[in-house]
PDB file of C-alpha atoms in Angstrom:
ATOM      1  CA  UNK A  15      99.995  79.947  77.227  1.00 78.00           C
ATOM      2  CA  UNK A  16     102.297  77.546  79.029  1.00 94.00           C
ATOM      3  CA  UNK A  17     103.490  76.777  82.530  1.00 98.00           C
ATOM      4  CA  UNK A  18     106.926  75.146  82.666  1.00 98.00           C
ATOM      5  CA  UNK A  19     107.479  72.456  85.292  1.00 98.00           C
ATOM      6  CA  UNK A  20     111.142  71.764  85.951  1.00 97.00           C
ATOM      7  CA  UNK A  21     111.791  68.315  87.370  1.00 96.00           C
ATOM      8  CA  UNK A  22     115.008  66.749  88.676  1.00 91.00           C
ATOM      9  CA  UNK A  23     116.294  63.413  87.429  1.00 85.00           C
ATOM     10  CA  UNK A  24     115.456  61.611  90.674  1.00 78.00           C
ATOM     11  CA  UNK A  25     112.419  60.828  92.810  1.00 72.00           C
ATOM     12  CA  UNK A  26     111.796  64.426  94.008  1.00 77.00           C
ATOM     13  CA  UNK A  27     109.553  65.553  91.146  1.00 87.00           C
ATOM     14  CA  UNK A  28     106.126  64.966  92.682  1.00 94.00           C
ATOM     15  CA  UNK A  29     105.778  68.333  94.464  1.00 95.00           C
ATOM     16  CA  UNK A  30     106.605  70.291  91.302  1.00 96.00           C
ATOM     17  CA  UNK A  31     104.224  68.195  89.212  1.00 97.00           C
ATOM     18  CA  UNK A  32     101.372  68.546  91.714  1.00 97.00           C
ATOM     19  CA  UNK A  33     101.869  72.308  91.881  1.00 98.00           C
ATOM     20  CA  UNK A  34     102.009  72.545  88.098  1.00 98.00           C
ATOM     21  CA  UNK A  35      98.732  70.621  87.825  1.00 97.00           C
ATOM     22  CA  UNK A  36      97.085  72.844  90.455  1.00 98.00           C
ATOM     23  CA  UNK A  37      98.097  76.045  88.657  1.00 98.00           C
ATOM     24  CA  UNK A  38      97.346  74.771  85.155  1.00 97.00           C
ATOM     25  CA  UNK A  39      93.847  73.695  86.146  1.00 97.00           C
ATOM     26  CA  UNK A  40      93.164  76.924  88.025  1.00 97.00           C
ATOM     27  CA  UNK A  41      94.379  79.207  85.228  1.00 96.00           C
ATOM     28  CA  UNK A  42      93.408  77.030  82.236  1.00 96.00           C
ATOM     29  CA  UNK A  43      96.990  76.805  80.989  1.00 96.00           C
ATOM     30  CA  UNK A  44      98.972  74.108  79.206  1.00 97.00           C
ATOM     31  CA  UNK A  45     101.883  72.360  80.912  1.00 98.00           C
ATOM     32  CA  UNK A  46     105.381  71.695  79.636  1.00 98.00           C
ATOM     33  CA  UNK A  47     107.381  69.281  81.806  1.00 98.00           C
ATOM     34  CA  UNK A  48     111.134  69.523  81.341  1.00 97.00           C
ATOM     35  CA  UNK A  49     114.227  67.940  82.806  1.00 96.00           C
ATOM     36  CA  UNK A  50     117.748  69.092  81.944  1.00 95.00           C
ATOM     37  CA  UNK A  51     120.852  67.016  81.233  1.00 93.00           C
ATOM     38  CA  UNK A  52     124.390  68.228  80.476  1.00 88.00           C
ATOM     39  CA  UNK A  53     125.371  68.289  76.789  1.00 84.00           C
ATOM     40  CA  UNK A  54     127.661  65.516  75.546  1.00 76.00           C
ATOM     41  CA  UNK A  55     131.364  66.067  75.231  1.00 67.00           C
ATOM     42  CA  UNK A  56     132.693  66.885  71.733  1.00 62.00           C
ATOM     43  CA  UNK A  57     133.041  64.033  69.196  1.00 53.00           C
ATOM     44  CA  UNK A  58     135.805  61.638  70.091  1.00 53.00           C
ATOM     45  CA  UNK A  59     134.933  61.436  73.747  1.00 54.00           C
ATOM     46  CA  UNK A  60     136.005  58.320  75.547  1.00 55.00           C
ATOM     47  CA  UNK A  61     133.877  55.258  76.134  1.00 58.00           C
ATOM     48  CA  UNK A  62     133.453  56.018  79.845  1.00 54.00           C
ATOM     49  CA  UNK A  63     132.092  59.466  79.037  1.00 71.00           C
ATOM     50  CA  UNK A  64     129.700  58.004  76.459  1.00 75.00           C
ATOM     51  CA  UNK A  65     128.425  55.487  79.005  1.00 81.00           C
ATOM     52  CA  UNK A  66     127.908  58.265  81.539  1.00 81.00           C
ATOM     53  CA  UNK A  67     125.958  60.307  78.998  1.00 83.00           C
ATOM     54  CA  UNK A  68     123.756  57.296  78.269  1.00 85.00           C
ATOM     55  CA  UNK A  69     123.185  56.908  82.010  1.00 85.00           C
ATOM     56  CA  UNK A  70     122.070  60.559  82.271  1.00 87.00           C
ATOM     57  CA  UNK A  71     119.762  60.154  79.285  1.00 89.00           C
ATOM     58  CA  UNK A  72     118.119  57.087  80.857  1.00 92.00           C
ATOM     59  CA  UNK A  73     117.655  58.991  84.114  1.00 91.00           C
ATOM     60  CA  UNK A  74     116.028  61.866  82.236  1.00 92.00           C
ATOM     61  CA  UNK A  75     113.595  59.587  80.397  1.00 94.00           C
ATOM     62  CA  UNK A  76     112.685  57.803  83.628  1.00 94.00           C
ATOM     63  CA  UNK A  77     112.005  61.178  85.284  1.00 94.00           C
ATOM     64  CA  UNK A  78     109.721  62.110  82.397  1.00 95.00           C
ATOM     65  CA  UNK A  79     107.854  58.821  82.704  1.00 95.00           C
ATOM     66  CA  UNK A  80     107.356  59.303  86.451  1.00 94.00           C
ATOM     67  CA  UNK A  81     105.944  62.765  85.799  1.00 95.00           C
ATOM     68  CA  UNK A  82     103.686  61.390  83.068  1.00 95.00           C
ATOM     69  CA  UNK A  83     102.227  58.861  85.510  1.00 95.00           C
ATOM     70  CA  UNK A  84     101.241  61.692  87.884  1.00 94.00           C
ATOM     71  CA  UNK A  85      99.421  63.722  85.231  1.00 96.00           C
ATOM     72  CA  UNK A  86      95.606  63.811  85.000  1.00 95.00           C
ATOM     73  CA  UNK A  87      94.379  62.700  81.604  1.00 93.00           C
ATOM     74  CA  UNK A  88      92.372  65.879  80.909  1.00 94.00           C
ATOM     75  CA  UNK A  89      95.274  68.356  80.968  1.00 96.00           C
ATOM     76  CA  UNK A  90      97.279  69.350  77.904  1.00 96.00           C
ATOM     77  CA  UNK A  91     100.871  68.347  78.678  1.00 97.00           C
ATOM     78  CA  UNK A  92     104.041  68.066  76.627  1.00 97.00           C
ATOM     79  CA  UNK A  93     107.412  66.714  77.765  1.00 97.00           C
ATOM     80  CA  UNK A  94     110.964  67.684  76.899  1.00 97.00           C
ATOM     81  CA  UNK A  95     114.513  66.688  77.786  1.00 96.00           C
ATOM     82  CA  UNK A  96     116.778  69.699  77.416  1.00 95.00           C
ATOM     83  CA  UNK A  97     120.545  69.671  77.017  1.00 93.00           C
ATOM     84  CA  UNK A  98     122.220  72.639  78.686  1.00 94.00           C
ATOM     85  CA  UNK A  99     125.335  73.447  80.682  1.00 91.00           C
ATOM     86  CA  UNK A 100     123.233  73.892  83.843  1.00 94.00           C
ATOM     87  CA  UNK A 101     119.671  73.201  84.922  1.00 95.00           C
ATOM     88  CA  UNK A 102     118.760  76.872  85.572  1.00 96.00           C
ATOM     89  CA  UNK A 103     120.159  77.871  82.169  1.00 96.00           C
ATOM     90  CA  UNK A 104     118.238  75.098  80.418  1.00 97.00           C
ATOM     91  CA  UNK A 105     114.954  75.940  82.138  1.00 97.00           C
ATOM     92  CA  UNK A 106     115.249  79.641  81.303  1.00 97.00           C
ATOM     93  CA  UNK A 107     116.016  78.807  77.672  1.00 97.00           C
ATOM     94  CA  UNK A 108     112.957  76.556  77.448  1.00 97.00           C
ATOM     95  CA  UNK A 109     110.777  79.141  79.207  1.00 97.00           C
ATOM     96  CA  UNK A 110     111.804  81.849  76.754  1.00 96.00           C
ATOM     97  CA  UNK A 111     111.372  79.609  73.701  1.00 96.00           C
ATOM     98  CA  UNK A 112     107.844  78.628  74.724  1.00 96.00           C
ATOM     99  CA  UNK A 113     106.846  82.007  76.184  1.00 96.00           C
ATOM    100  CA  UNK A 114     106.128  80.316  79.508  1.00 97.00           C
ATOM    101  CA  UNK A 115     104.290  82.374  82.123  1.00 95.00           C
ATOM    102  CA  UNK A 116     105.911  80.597  85.056  1.00 97.00           C
ATOM    103  CA  UNK A 117     108.677  78.162  86.007  1.00 98.00           C
ATOM    104  CA  UNK A 118     107.442  75.675  88.617  1.00 98.00           C
ATOM    105  CA  UNK A 119     109.831  73.834  90.936  1.00 97.00           C
ATOM    106  CA  UNK A 120     109.717  71.655  94.021  1.00 95.00           C
ATOM    107  CA  UNK A 121     111.722  72.084  97.221  1.00 93.00           C
ATOM    108  CA  UNK A 122     115.037  70.682  98.335  1.00 90.00           C
ATOM    109  CA  UNK A 123     114.903  67.259  99.949  1.00 86.00           C
ATOM    110  CA  UNK A 124     117.021  68.703 102.758  1.00 85.00           C
ATOM    111  CA  UNK A 125     114.276  71.120 103.789  1.00 85.00           C
ATOM    112  CA  UNK A 126     111.603  70.868 106.466  1.00 89.00           C
ATOM    113  CA  UNK A 127     108.585  68.811 105.414  1.00 92.00           C
ATOM    114  CA  UNK A 128     105.686  71.099 104.555  1.00 93.00           C
ATOM    115  CA  UNK A 129     107.854  74.205 104.070  1.00 94.00           C
ATOM    116  CA  UNK A 130     109.543  75.707 101.029  1.00 94.00           C
ATOM    117  CA  UNK A 131     113.269  74.953 100.858  1.00 91.00           C
ATOM    118  CA  UNK A 132     115.627  76.333  98.221  1.00 92.00           C
ATOM    119  CA  UNK A 133     117.735  73.856  96.327  1.00 91.00           C
ATOM    120  CA  UNK A 134     120.590  75.038  94.120  1.00 92.00           C
ATOM    121  CA  UNK A 135     118.340  75.372  91.054  1.00 95.00           C
ATOM    122  CA  UNK A 136     115.670  77.348  92.917  1.00 94.00           C
ATOM    123  CA  UNK A 137     118.292  79.584  94.537  1.00 93.00           C
ATOM    124  CA  UNK A 138     119.768  80.465  91.154  1.00 94.00           C
ATOM    125  CA  UNK A 139     116.403  81.091  89.488  1.00 95.00           C
ATOM    126  CA  UNK A 140     115.221  83.227  92.401  1.00 93.00           C
ATOM    127  CA  UNK A 141     118.032  85.625  91.521  1.00 91.00           C
ATOM    128  CA  UNK A 142     118.083  85.410  87.719  1.00 90.00           C
ATOM    129  CA  UNK A 143     114.784  84.227  86.202  1.00 94.00           C
ATOM    130  CA  UNK A 144     113.070  86.550  83.698  1.00 94.00           C
ATOM    131  CA  UNK A 145     109.695  84.933  84.477  1.00 95.00           C
ATOM    132  CA  UNK A 146     107.935  84.283  87.791  1.00 96.00           C
ATOM    133  CA  UNK A 147     109.045  81.235  89.773  1.00 97.00           C
ATOM    134  CA  UNK A 148     106.625  78.940  91.614  1.00 97.00           C
ATOM    135  CA  UNK A 149     107.827  76.764  94.492  1.00 97.00           C
ATOM    136  CA  UNK A 150     106.008  73.864  96.112  1.00 96.00           C
ATOM    137  CA  UNK A 151     106.689  73.068  99.776  1.00 96.00           C
ATOM    138  CA  UNK A 152     108.586  69.844 100.413  1.00 94.00           C
ATOM    139  CA  UNK A 153     106.116  66.961 100.194  1.00 94.00           C
ATOM    140  CA  UNK A 154     103.398  69.103  98.572  1.00 96.00           C
ATOM    141  CA  UNK A 155     100.488  67.083  97.189  1.00 96.00           C
ATOM    142  CA  UNK A 156      96.975  67.933  96.037  1.00 94.00           C
ATOM    143  CA  UNK A 157      94.040  66.183  94.429  1.00 93.00           C
ATOM    144  CA  UNK A 158      94.051  65.978  90.646  1.00 90.00           C
ATOM    145  CA  UNK A 159      90.950  68.200  90.475  1.00 94.00           C
ATOM    146  CA  UNK A 160      92.148  70.740  93.061  1.00 96.00           C
ATOM    147  CA  UNK A 161      92.107  74.467  92.293  1.00 97.00           C
ATOM    148  CA  UNK A 162      93.555  77.597  93.838  1.00 98.00           C
ATOM    149  CA  UNK A 163      90.888  79.005  96.175  1.00 98.00           C
ATOM    150  CA  UNK A 164      92.702  82.002  97.672  1.00 98.00           C
ATOM    151  CA  UNK A 165      95.795  83.992  96.723  1.00 98.00           C
ATOM    152  CA  UNK A 166      97.647  85.883  99.446  1.00 98.00           C
ATOM    153  CA  UNK A 167      99.802  88.841  98.381  1.00 97.00           C
ATOM    154  CA  UNK A 168     102.650  89.623 100.783  1.00 96.00           C
ATOM    155  CA  UNK A 169     102.357  93.393 101.203  1.00 94.00           C
ATOM    156  CA  UNK A 170     105.060  95.603 102.660  1.00 85.00           C
ATOM    157  CA  UNK A 171     103.635  99.052 101.834  1.00 62.00           C
ATOM    158  CA  UNK A 172     106.842  99.809  99.917  1.00 69.00           C
ATOM    159  CA  UNK A 173     107.650 100.808  96.332  1.00 66.00           C
ATOM    160  CA  UNK A 174     105.996  98.430  93.887  1.00 72.00           C
ATOM    161  CA  UNK A 175     103.807  96.794  96.536  1.00 88.00           C
ATOM    162  CA  UNK A 176     100.558  98.169  95.070  1.00 93.00           C
ATOM    163  CA  UNK A 177     101.444  96.828  91.619  1.00 93.00           C
ATOM    164  CA  UNK A 178     102.056  93.388  93.081  1.00 95.00           C
ATOM    165  CA  UNK A 179      98.635  93.352  94.754  1.00 96.00           C
ATOM    166  CA  UNK A 180      96.847  94.510  91.591  1.00 97.00           C
ATOM    167  CA  UNK A 181      98.736  91.898  89.566  1.00 96.00           C
ATOM    168  CA  UNK A 182      97.822  89.165  92.044  1.00 97.00           C
ATOM    169  CA  UNK A 183      94.207  90.374  92.057  1.00 98.00           C
ATOM    170  CA  UNK A 184      94.055  89.880  88.295  1.00 97.00           C
ATOM    171  CA  UNK A 185      95.419  86.354  88.608  1.00 97.00           C
ATOM    172  CA  UNK A 186      92.988  85.562  91.430  1.00 98.00           C
ATOM    173  CA  UNK A 187      90.107  86.835  89.288  1.00 97.00           C
ATOM    174  CA  UNK A 188      91.157  84.544  86.431  1.00 96.00           C
ATOM    175  CA  UNK A 189      91.196  81.606  88.819  1.00 97.00           C
ATOM    176  CA  UNK A 190      87.874  82.535  90.431  1.00 97.00           C
ATOM    177  CA  UNK A 191      89.753  82.790  93.722  1.00 98.00           C
ATOM    178  CA  UNK A 192      89.717  85.156  96.700  1.00 98.00           C
ATOM    179  CA  UNK A 193      92.421  87.739  97.363  1.00 98.00           C
ATOM    180  CA  UNK A 194      94.062  88.320 100.727  1.00 98.00           C
ATOM    181  CA  UNK A 195      96.540  91.142 101.349  1.00 97.00           C
ATOM    182  CA  UNK A 196      98.884  90.158 104.186  1.00 97.00           C
ATOM    183  CA  UNK A 197     101.506  92.130 106.080  1.00 95.00           C
ATOM    184  CA  UNK A 198     103.763  90.711 108.759  1.00 93.00           C
ATOM    185  CA  UNK A 199     104.921  92.261 112.026  1.00 90.00           C
ATOM    186  CA  UNK A 200     107.919  90.457 113.480  1.00 88.00           C
ATOM    187  CA  UNK A 201     108.778  91.625 116.981  1.00 82.00           C
ATOM    188  CA  UNK A 202     110.957  89.556 119.331  1.00 75.00           C
ATOM    189  CA  UNK A 203     109.859  89.316 122.938  1.00 67.00           C
ATOM    190  CA  UNK A 204     110.976  92.318 124.979  1.00 60.00           C
ATOM    191  CA  UNK A 205     112.807  91.560 128.254  1.00 56.00           C
ATOM    192  CA  UNK A 206     110.762  92.338 131.366  1.00 51.00           C
ATOM    193  CA  UNK A 207     113.448  94.815 132.423  1.00 50.00           C
ATOM    194  CA  UNK A 208     113.052  96.922 129.263  1.00 53.00           C
ATOM    195  CA  UNK A 209     110.799  99.502 130.987  1.00 51.00           C
ATOM    196  CA  UNK A 210     110.436 102.773 129.074  1.00 50.00           C
ATOM    197  CA  UNK A 211     112.063 101.297 125.982  1.00 51.00           C
ATOM    198  CA  UNK A 212     109.342  98.675 125.761  1.00 58.00           C
ATOM    199  CA  UNK A 213     106.568 101.283 125.942  1.00 59.00           C
ATOM    200  CA  UNK A 214     108.238 103.278 123.175  1.00 58.00           C
ATOM    201  CA  UNK A 215     108.385 100.180 120.994  1.00 63.00           C
ATOM    202  CA  UNK A 216     104.693  99.552 121.671  1.00 65.00           C
ATOM    203  CA  UNK A 217     103.850 103.048 120.427  1.00 69.00           C
ATOM    204  CA  UNK A 218     105.896 102.523 117.258  1.00 71.00           C
ATOM    205  CA  UNK A 219     104.172  99.182 116.644  1.00 69.00           C
ATOM    206  CA  UNK A 220     100.722 100.744 117.012  1.00 75.00           C
ATOM    207  CA  UNK A 221     101.608 103.532 114.583  1.00 80.00           C
ATOM    208  CA  UNK A 222     103.055 101.021 112.092  1.00 79.00           C
ATOM    209  CA  UNK A 223      99.899  98.906 112.261  1.00 79.00           C
ATOM    210  CA  UNK A 224      97.734 101.973 111.570  1.00 84.00           C
ATOM    211  CA  UNK A 225      99.894 102.974 108.585  1.00 89.00           C
ATOM    212  CA  UNK A 226      99.794  99.460 107.169  1.00 90.00           C
ATOM    213  CA  UNK A 227      96.019  99.233 107.613  1.00 90.00           C
ATOM    214  CA  UNK A 228      95.556 102.478 105.651  1.00 93.00           C
ATOM    215  CA  UNK A 229      97.892 101.286 102.885  1.00 93.00           C
ATOM    216  CA  UNK A 230      96.129  97.911 102.687  1.00 95.00           C
ATOM    217  CA  UNK A 231      92.725  99.574 102.418  1.00 95.00           C
ATOM    218  CA  UNK A 232      93.975 101.946  99.713  1.00 95.00           C
ATOM    219  CA  UNK A 233      95.214  99.116  97.533  1.00 96.00           C
ATOM    220  CA  UNK A 234      92.018  97.104  98.111  1.00 97.00           C
ATOM    221  CA  UNK A 235      90.051 100.157  96.968  1.00 97.00           C
ATOM    222  CA  UNK A 236      92.156 100.060  93.799  1.00 96.00           C
ATOM    223  CA  UNK A 237      91.386  96.360  93.363  1.00 97.00           C
ATOM    224  CA  UNK A 238      87.682  97.166  93.784  1.00 96.00           C
ATOM    225  CA  UNK A 239      87.837  99.325  90.662  1.00 97.00           C
ATOM    226  CA  UNK A 240      89.242  96.580  88.420  1.00 97.00           C
ATOM    227  CA  UNK A 241      87.035  95.325  85.554  1.00 96.00           C
ATOM    228  CA  UNK A 242      87.458  91.718  86.766  1.00 96.00           C
ATOM    229  CA  UNK A 243      87.784  91.227  90.493  1.00 96.00           C
ATOM    230  CA  UNK A 244      88.599  88.358  92.863  1.00 98.00           C
ATOM    231  CA  UNK A 245      85.669  86.490  94.405  1.00 97.00           C
ATOM    232  CA  UNK A 246      86.330  88.307  97.713  1.00 98.00           C
ATOM    233  CA  UNK A 247      89.008  90.458  99.338  1.00 98.00           C
ATOM    234  CA  UNK A 248      90.412  90.920 102.828  1.00 97.00           C
ATOM    235  CA  UNK A 249      93.435  92.383 104.593  1.00 97.00           C
ATOM    236  CA  UNK A 250      95.280  90.796 107.506  1.00 96.00           C
ATOM    237  CA  UNK A 251      98.387  91.378 109.603  1.00 94.00           C
ATOM    238  CA  UNK A 252     100.336  88.465 111.052  1.00 95.00           C
ATOM    239  CA  UNK A 253     102.105  89.090 114.359  1.00 92.00           C
ATOM    240  CA  UNK A 254     104.873  86.974 115.836  1.00 93.00           C
ATOM    241  CA  UNK A 255     108.199  86.872 117.620  1.00 93.00           C
ATOM    242  CA  UNK A 256     109.819  85.554 114.436  1.00 93.00           C
ATOM    243  CA  UNK A 257     108.937  85.118 110.767  1.00 93.00           C
ATOM    244  CA  UNK A 258     107.619  81.587 111.236  1.00 94.00           C
ATOM    245  CA  UNK A 259     105.102  82.596 113.902  1.00 95.00           C
ATOM    246  CA  UNK A 260     104.068  85.803 112.106  1.00 95.00           C
ATOM    247  CA  UNK A 261     103.344  83.926 108.881  1.00 96.00           C
ATOM    248  CA  UNK A 262     101.529  81.138 110.726  1.00 96.00           C
ATOM    249  CA  UNK A 263      99.459  83.745 112.606  1.00 97.00           C
ATOM    250  CA  UNK A 264      97.261  84.634 109.605  1.00 97.00           C
ATOM    251  CA  UNK A 265      96.103  81.035 109.083  1.00 97.00           C
ATOM    252  CA  UNK A 266      96.320  78.929 105.937  1.00 98.00           C
ATOM    253  CA  UNK A 267      93.932  76.568 104.170  1.00 96.00           C
ATOM    254  CA  UNK A 268      93.952  73.980 101.416  1.00 96.00           C
ATOM    255  CA  UNK A 269      93.922  75.745  98.063  1.00 97.00           C
ATOM    256  CA  UNK A 270      95.994  78.713  99.297  1.00 98.00           C
ATOM    257  CA  UNK A 271      98.765  80.281  97.225  1.00 98.00           C
ATOM    258  CA  UNK A 272     101.215  82.952  98.396  1.00 98.00           C
ATOM    259  CA  UNK A 273     102.585  85.632  96.031  1.00 97.00           C
ATOM    260  CA  UNK A 274     105.759  87.572  96.813  1.00 96.00           C
ATOM    261  CA  UNK A 275     107.425  90.361  94.857  1.00 92.00           C
ATOM    262  CA  UNK A 276     111.065  90.833  93.925  1.00 87.00           C
ATOM    263  CA  UNK A 277     113.324  93.147  95.871  1.00 79.00           C
ATOM    264  CA  UNK A 278     113.421  96.729  94.593  1.00 74.00           C
ATOM    265  CA  UNK A 279     117.215  96.503  94.850  1.00 70.00           C
ATOM    266  CA  UNK A 280     117.352  93.973  92.021  1.00 70.00           C
ATOM    267  CA  UNK A 281     116.901  94.269  88.243  1.00 74.00           C
ATOM    268  CA  UNK A 282     113.410  95.206  87.040  1.00 74.00           C
ATOM    269  CA  UNK A 283     113.023  92.409  84.518  1.00 77.00           C
ATOM    270  CA  UNK A 284     114.317  89.476  86.571  1.00 83.00           C
ATOM    271  CA  UNK A 285     113.484  87.818  89.853  1.00 85.00           C
ATOM    272  CA  UNK A 286     115.765  89.081  92.596  1.00 82.00           C
ATOM    273  CA  UNK A 287     114.584  87.884  95.974  1.00 84.00           C
ATOM    274  CA  UNK A 288     115.654  90.053  98.905  1.00 83.00           C
ATOM    275  CA  UNK A 289     116.198  89.007 102.506  1.00 86.00           C
ATOM    276  CA  UNK A 290     112.652  89.890 103.633  1.00 88.00           C
ATOM    277  CA  UNK A 291     110.999  88.040 100.757  1.00 90.00           C
ATOM    278  CA  UNK A 292     113.364  85.113 101.272  1.00 92.00           C
ATOM    279  CA  UNK A 293     112.294  84.783 104.905  1.00 92.00           C
ATOM    280  CA  UNK A 294     108.626  84.851 103.935  1.00 94.00           C
ATOM    281  CA  UNK A 295     109.113  82.224 101.241  1.00 95.00           C
ATOM    282  CA  UNK A 296     111.170  79.906 103.445  1.00 93.00           C
ATOM    283  CA  UNK A 297     108.492  79.856 106.142  1.00 94.00           C
ATOM    284  CA  UNK A 298     105.514  79.467 103.848  1.00 96.00           C
ATOM    285  CA  UNK A 299     103.349  76.377 104.469  1.00 96.00           C
ATOM    286  CA  UNK A 300     101.719  76.760 101.027  1.00 97.00           C
ATOM    287  CA  UNK A 301     103.027  77.058  97.453  1.00 98.00           C
ATOM    288  CA  UNK A 302     104.673  80.383  96.616  1.00 97.00           C
ATOM    289  CA  UNK A 303     105.009  82.389  93.401  1.00 97.00           C
ATOM    290  CA  UNK A 304     107.780  85.010  93.244  1.00 96.00           C
ATOM    291  CA  UNK A 305     107.286  87.712  90.599  1.00 94.00           C
ATOM    292  CA  UNK A 306     109.889  89.970  88.983  1.00 92.00           C
ATOM    293  CA  UNK A 307     108.808  93.608  89.131  1.00 90.00           C
ATOM    294  CA  UNK A 308     108.464  93.789  85.338  1.00 90.00           C
ATOM    295  CA  UNK A 309     106.119  90.788  85.368  1.00 90.00           C
ATOM    296  CA  UNK A 310     104.089  92.345  88.194  1.00 91.00           C
ATOM    297  CA  UNK A 311     103.786  95.576  86.197  1.00 91.00           C
ATOM    298  CA  UNK A 312     102.658  93.680  83.097  1.00 92.00           C
ATOM    299  CA  UNK A 313     100.087  91.644  85.032  1.00 92.00           C
ATOM    300  CA  UNK A 314      98.833  94.773  86.811  1.00 93.00           C
ATOM    301  CA  UNK A 315      98.375  96.546  83.465  1.00 93.00           C
ATOM    302  CA  UNK A 316      96.482  93.543  82.130  1.00 92.00           C
ATOM    303  CA  UNK A 317      94.246  93.451  85.221  1.00 93.00           C
ATOM    304  CA  UNK A 318      93.430  97.153  84.839  1.00 92.00           C
ATOM    305  CA  UNK A 319      92.496  96.654  81.175  1.00 92.00           C
ATOM    306  CA  UNK A 320      90.305  93.684  82.074  1.00 80.00           C
TER     307      UNK A 320
END
């Protein structure tokens, strides 16, 4: 199978390429590197338009060459320049034609270094892609021989959450990686004058933590019955006064990957990232994969069959 790496026609391709290499090596997949250029105007276009098209074509070839220079020699990689009316459209077309398992992108250059930042292409694909989308934090780099060591599934104990964890467990098992189920408790600081209201909130937080712990253990029991299992499993809860601190609270290491599911409010067969998932992704210090619910169901079924 194939992982599709979408690269821009400028110098910002390294994070996507490094993430593609990491995932391809971990999952023993082939890579297809693609950049998209607009189609030419109809025959009879003016000279200025023809010169501009030639400029775009040169940019695309230079982007491909830069990506080629970053590739380890032992991976199976093909390269393609696609003509399409938009980059998201072109990448989806290529993904469907090659039955790609994943579209891999980098982050916007306007984002915070070391965090995932949505550019226009990522934003569109995170609401329309029929296949999972992988995002590398801005500036992401890894060694050519690096592998995924641990996959963290963001778990909200909501509809479809168990399927996501089982799906991620199957992927972790394929990669020989550990599985971590993580939930996040975001609670702003309570004013000192809150009094009784603060104590009531404390009681709710304790009850929520107990419910989440039971749900996490139940899904880990399900993972324990899979034919192929991750190298190890654990459950954690990150606490913080905001999403950034709650996500940082669980700790992250080299070789980590975060998996997030689509919103249940969106279409089953396409990525549709909700506000909660968006906050988690935007504050992630490690690469993220966002799965449509249909893809999570398919991967969960595959994991259960072994």
